[in-house]
Coordinates of C-alpha atoms in Angstrom, one line a residue:
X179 CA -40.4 -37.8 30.4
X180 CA -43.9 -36.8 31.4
X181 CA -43.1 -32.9 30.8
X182 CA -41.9 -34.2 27.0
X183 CA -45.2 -36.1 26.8
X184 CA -47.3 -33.3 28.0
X185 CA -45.6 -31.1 25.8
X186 CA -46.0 -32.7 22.9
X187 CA -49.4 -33.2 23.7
X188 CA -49.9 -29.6 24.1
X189 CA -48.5 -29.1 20.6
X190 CA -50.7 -31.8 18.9
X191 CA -53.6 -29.5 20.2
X192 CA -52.4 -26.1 18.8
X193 CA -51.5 -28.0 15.9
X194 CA -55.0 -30.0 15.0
X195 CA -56.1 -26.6 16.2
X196 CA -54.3 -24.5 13.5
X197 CA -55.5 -27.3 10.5
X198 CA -59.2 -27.1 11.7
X199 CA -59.0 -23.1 11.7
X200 CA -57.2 -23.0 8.1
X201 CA -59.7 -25.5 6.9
X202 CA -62.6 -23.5 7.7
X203 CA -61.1 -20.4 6.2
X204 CA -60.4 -22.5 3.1
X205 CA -64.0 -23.6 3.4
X206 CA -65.4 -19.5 3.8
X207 CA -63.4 -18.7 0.5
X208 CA -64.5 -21.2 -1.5
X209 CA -67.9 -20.1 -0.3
X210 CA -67.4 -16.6 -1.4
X211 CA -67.3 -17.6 -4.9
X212 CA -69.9 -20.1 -5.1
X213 CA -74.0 -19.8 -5.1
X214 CA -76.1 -23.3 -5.4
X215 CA -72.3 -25.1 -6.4
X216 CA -72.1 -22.4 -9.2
X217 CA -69.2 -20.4 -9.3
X218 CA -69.2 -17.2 -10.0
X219 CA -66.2 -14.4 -10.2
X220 CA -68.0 -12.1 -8.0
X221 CA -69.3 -13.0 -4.3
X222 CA -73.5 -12.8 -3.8
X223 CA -73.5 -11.5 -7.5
X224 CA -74.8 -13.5 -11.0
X225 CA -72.2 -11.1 -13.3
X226 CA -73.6 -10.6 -16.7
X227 CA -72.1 -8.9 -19.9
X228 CA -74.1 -7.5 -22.8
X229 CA -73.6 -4.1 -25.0
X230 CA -75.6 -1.4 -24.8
X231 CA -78.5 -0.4 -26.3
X232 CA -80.1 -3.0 -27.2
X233 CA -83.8 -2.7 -26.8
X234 CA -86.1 -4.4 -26.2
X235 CA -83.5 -7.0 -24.6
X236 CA -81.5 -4.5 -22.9
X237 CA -81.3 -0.7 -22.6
X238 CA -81.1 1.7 -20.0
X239 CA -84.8 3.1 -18.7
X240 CA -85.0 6.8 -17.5
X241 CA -83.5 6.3 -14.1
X242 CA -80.6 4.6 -16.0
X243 CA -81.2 0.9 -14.7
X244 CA -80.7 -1.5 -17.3
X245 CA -84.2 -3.3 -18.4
X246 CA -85.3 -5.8 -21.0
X247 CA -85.9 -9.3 -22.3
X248 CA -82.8 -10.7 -21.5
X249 CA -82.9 -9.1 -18.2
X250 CA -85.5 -10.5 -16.7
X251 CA -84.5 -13.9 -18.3
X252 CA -81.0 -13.6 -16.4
X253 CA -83.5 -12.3 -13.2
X254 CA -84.8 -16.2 -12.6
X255 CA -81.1 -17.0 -12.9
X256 CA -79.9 -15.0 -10.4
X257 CA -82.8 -15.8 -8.4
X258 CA -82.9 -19.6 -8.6
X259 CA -78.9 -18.6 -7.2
X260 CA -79.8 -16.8 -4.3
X261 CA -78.0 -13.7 -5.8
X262 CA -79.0 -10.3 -7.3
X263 CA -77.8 -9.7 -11.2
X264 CA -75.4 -7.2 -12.5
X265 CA -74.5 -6.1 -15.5
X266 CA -71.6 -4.9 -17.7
X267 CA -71.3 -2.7 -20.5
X268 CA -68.5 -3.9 -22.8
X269 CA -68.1 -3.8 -26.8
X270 CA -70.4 -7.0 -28.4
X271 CA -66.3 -7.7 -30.5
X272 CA -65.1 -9.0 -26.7
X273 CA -68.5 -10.5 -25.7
X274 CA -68.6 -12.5 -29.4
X275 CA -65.0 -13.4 -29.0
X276 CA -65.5 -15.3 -25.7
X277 CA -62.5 -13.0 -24.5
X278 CA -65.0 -11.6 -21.5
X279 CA -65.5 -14.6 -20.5
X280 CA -62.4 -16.2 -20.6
X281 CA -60.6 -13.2 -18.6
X282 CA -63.6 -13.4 -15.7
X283 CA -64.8 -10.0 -16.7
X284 CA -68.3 -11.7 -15.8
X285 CA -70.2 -15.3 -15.5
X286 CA -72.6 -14.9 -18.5
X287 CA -73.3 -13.2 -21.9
X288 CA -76.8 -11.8 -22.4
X289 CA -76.9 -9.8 -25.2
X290 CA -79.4 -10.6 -27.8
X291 CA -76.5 -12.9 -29.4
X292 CA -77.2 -15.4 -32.0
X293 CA -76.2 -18.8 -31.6
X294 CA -73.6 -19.9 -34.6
X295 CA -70.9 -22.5 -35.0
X296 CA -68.5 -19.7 -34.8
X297 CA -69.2 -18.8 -31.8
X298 CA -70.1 -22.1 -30.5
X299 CA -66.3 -22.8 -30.6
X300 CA -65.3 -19.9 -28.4
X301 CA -68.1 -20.4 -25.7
X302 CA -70.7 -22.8 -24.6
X303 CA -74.6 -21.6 -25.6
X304 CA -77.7 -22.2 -23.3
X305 CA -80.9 -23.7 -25.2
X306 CA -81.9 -21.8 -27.8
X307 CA -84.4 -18.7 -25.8
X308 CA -85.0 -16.4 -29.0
X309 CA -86.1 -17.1 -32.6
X310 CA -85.0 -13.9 -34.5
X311 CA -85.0 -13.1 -38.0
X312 CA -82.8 -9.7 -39.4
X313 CA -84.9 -6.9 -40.9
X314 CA -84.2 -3.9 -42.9
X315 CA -85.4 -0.2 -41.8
X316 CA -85.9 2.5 -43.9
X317 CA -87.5 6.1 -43.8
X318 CA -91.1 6.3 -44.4
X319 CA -91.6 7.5 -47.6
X320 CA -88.3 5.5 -49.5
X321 CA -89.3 3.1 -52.5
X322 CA -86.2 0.5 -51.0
X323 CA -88.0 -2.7 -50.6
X324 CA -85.1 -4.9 -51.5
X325 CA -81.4 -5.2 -50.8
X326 CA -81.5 -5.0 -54.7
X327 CA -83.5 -1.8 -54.8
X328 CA -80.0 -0.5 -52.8
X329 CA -77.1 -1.0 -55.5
X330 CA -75.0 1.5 -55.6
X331 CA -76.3 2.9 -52.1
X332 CA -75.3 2.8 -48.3
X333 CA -76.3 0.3 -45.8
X334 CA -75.7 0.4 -42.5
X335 CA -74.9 -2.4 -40.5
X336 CA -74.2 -3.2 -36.6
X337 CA -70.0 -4.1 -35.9
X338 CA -69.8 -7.7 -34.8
X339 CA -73.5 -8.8 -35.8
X340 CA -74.5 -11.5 -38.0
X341 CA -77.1 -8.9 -39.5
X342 CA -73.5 -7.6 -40.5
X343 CA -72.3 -10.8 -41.7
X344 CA -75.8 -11.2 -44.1
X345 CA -75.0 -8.5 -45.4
X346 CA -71.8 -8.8 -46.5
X347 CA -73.1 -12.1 -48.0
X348 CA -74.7 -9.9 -51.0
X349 CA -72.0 -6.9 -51.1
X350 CA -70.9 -7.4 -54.3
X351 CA -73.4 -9.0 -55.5
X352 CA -76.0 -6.6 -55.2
X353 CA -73.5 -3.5 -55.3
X354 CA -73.7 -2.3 -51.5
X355 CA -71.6 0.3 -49.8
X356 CA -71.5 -1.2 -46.5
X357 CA -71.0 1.3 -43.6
X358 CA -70.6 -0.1 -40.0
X359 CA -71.4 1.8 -36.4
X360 CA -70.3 -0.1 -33.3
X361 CA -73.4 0.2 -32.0
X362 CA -77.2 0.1 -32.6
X363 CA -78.3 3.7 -31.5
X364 CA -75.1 5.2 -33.7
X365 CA -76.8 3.0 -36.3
X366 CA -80.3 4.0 -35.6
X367 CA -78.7 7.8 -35.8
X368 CA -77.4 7.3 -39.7
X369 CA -80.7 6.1 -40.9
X370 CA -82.8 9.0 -39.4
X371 CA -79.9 12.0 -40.6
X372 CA -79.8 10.5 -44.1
X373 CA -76.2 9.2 -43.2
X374 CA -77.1 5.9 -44.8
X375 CA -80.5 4.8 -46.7
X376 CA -81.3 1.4 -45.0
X377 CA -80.0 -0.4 -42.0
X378 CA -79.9 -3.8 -41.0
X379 CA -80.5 -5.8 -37.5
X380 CA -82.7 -7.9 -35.8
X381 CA -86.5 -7.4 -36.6
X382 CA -87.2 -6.7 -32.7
X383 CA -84.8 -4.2 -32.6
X384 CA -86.4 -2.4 -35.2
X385 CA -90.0 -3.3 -34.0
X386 CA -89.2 -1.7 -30.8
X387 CA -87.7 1.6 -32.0
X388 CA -90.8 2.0 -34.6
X389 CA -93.3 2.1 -31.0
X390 CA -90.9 5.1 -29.9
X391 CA -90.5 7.0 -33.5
X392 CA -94.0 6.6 -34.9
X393 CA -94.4 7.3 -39.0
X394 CA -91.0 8.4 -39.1
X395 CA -89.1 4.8 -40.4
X396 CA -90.6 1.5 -41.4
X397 CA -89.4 -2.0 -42.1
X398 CA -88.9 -2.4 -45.7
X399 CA -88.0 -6.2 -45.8
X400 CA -87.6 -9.1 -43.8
X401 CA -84.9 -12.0 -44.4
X402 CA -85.6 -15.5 -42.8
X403 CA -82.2 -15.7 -41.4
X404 CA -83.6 -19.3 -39.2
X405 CA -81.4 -17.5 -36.2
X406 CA -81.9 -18.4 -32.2
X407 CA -80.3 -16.5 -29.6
X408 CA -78.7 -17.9 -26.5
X409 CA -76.8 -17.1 -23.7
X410 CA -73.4 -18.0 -23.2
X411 CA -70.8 -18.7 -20.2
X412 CA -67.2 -19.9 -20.4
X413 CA -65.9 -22.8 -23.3
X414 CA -66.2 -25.6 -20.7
X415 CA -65.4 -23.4 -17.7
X416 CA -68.7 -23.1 -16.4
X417 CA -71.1 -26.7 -16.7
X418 CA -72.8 -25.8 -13.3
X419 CA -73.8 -22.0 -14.7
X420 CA -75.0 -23.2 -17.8
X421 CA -77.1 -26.2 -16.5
X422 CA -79.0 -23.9 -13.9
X423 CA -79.3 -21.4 -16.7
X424 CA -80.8 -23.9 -18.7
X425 CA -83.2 -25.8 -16.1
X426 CA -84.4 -21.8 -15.6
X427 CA -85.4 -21.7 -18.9
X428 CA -87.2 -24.7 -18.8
X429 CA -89.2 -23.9 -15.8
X430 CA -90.2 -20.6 -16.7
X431 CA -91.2 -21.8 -20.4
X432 CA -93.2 -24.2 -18.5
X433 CA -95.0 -22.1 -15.8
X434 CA -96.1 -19.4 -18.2
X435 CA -93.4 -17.0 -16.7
X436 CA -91.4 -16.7 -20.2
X437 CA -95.0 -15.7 -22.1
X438 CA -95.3 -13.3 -19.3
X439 CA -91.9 -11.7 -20.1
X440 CA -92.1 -12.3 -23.8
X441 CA -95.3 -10.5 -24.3
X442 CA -93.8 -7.6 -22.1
X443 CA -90.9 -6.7 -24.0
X444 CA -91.4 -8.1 -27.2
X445 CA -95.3 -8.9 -27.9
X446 CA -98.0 -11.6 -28.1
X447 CA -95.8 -14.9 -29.0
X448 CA -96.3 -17.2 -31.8
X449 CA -98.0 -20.4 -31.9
X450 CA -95.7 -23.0 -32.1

């Protein structure tokens, strides 16, 4: 009776022994995913998508790491996380879609994206980080100062963008011939070969590739599109992400550390 008793005493140990052991394995997985109580589909790593290039909020410098606006911004992020950021390449259709997020291809969107109700049903946005307005380019020396001035004519727009969607607002009103590129240095490419006669995008965009191609191209017109970009994670998959994104907004808007960044990349920033 006292063997039995021992025996079974001997098994309650191993047993207890065996729970405690799983449990703390259970605990070191869950750890691997997690930074701050954020999870995050890659261990010790903030994963963010965007689509390349996008200067001046993300491009590739001459070494080939990826630098910008949104960059940095993402940088606090990762920092206030105790991880290092990384980025991923991938078509602006599947970022826009919410599809990358939704399959875990990464935690965040950066990618110059503005925030619409379209999109706000496919993924959740930060605060608003960007007030943008869309622009049209031209080369110096063309009399096009009006998407009237273009009837008849070919614009170039970006797949995907809402500088895309503006301009399909006035196709056949104002007699456009609409051509898209899937991305901004194809675009960039049809204006300077005479592929197309204007382009439209963001006024950044444009501002930025006027300081590396000087006299060559100049904004013809602005349009007051009232747009505000964002960054996006998960359609409520992701509360924890988007509140830390948030709260580093906030702090580096109040610290001077977003003036810093903005002046940087994009210029002196307006008075509000």
């Amino acid at each position: 009776m006292r063997f039995h008793s021992v025996a079974r005493q001997a098994g309650l140990v191993v047993a207890v022994a065996a729970l405690a052991l799983g449990a703390g394995c259970a605990k070191k997985d869950d750890s691997e995913v997690q930074a701050s109580g954020v999870k995050l589909v890659e261990a010790g790593k903030l994963t963010v998508c965007t689509h390349l290039p996008y200067p001046p909020f993300q491009s590739k410098d001459a070494s080939g790491t990826v630098t910008g606006f949104d960059v940095e911004i993402m940088d606090l992020v990762a920092k206030d996380l105790g991880v290092q950021q990384t980025i991923i390449d991938t078509p602006f259709e599947g970022i826009k879609s919410g599809q990358d997020l939704n399959t875990g291809k990464c935690d965040a969107a950066a990618a110059g994206m503005t925030i619409t109700a379209e999109r706000q049903k496919v993924m959740n946005f930060s605060d608003p980080y960007f007030d943008a307005t869309q622009a049209m380019l031209v080369k110096t020396g063309k009399s096009y100062k009006t998407l009237d001035d273009l009837r008849g004519r070919k614009l170039g727009v970006q797949a995907a963008t809402t500088g895309r969607d503006y301009a399909k607002k006035f196709e056949a009103e104002k007699g456009l011939k609409l051509v898209e590129f899937e991305d901004l240095a194809a675009q960039q490419q049809a204006v300077a070969n005479g592929q197309v006669e204007a382009a439209i995008n963001d006024l950044p965009v444009w501002s930025e590739y006027l300081k590396k191609n000087p006299g060559g191209f100049q904004v013809a017109a602005e349009f007051d599109t009232g747009e505000q970009y964002g960054f996006s994670v998960k359609k409520d998959g992701n509360p924890e992400l988007l509140k830390k994104i948030n709260e580093a907004l906030a702090k580096a808007k109040q610290d001077g550390t977003y003036d810093k960044i903005y002046e940087k990349w994009i210029g002196k920033r307006p008075s509000a």
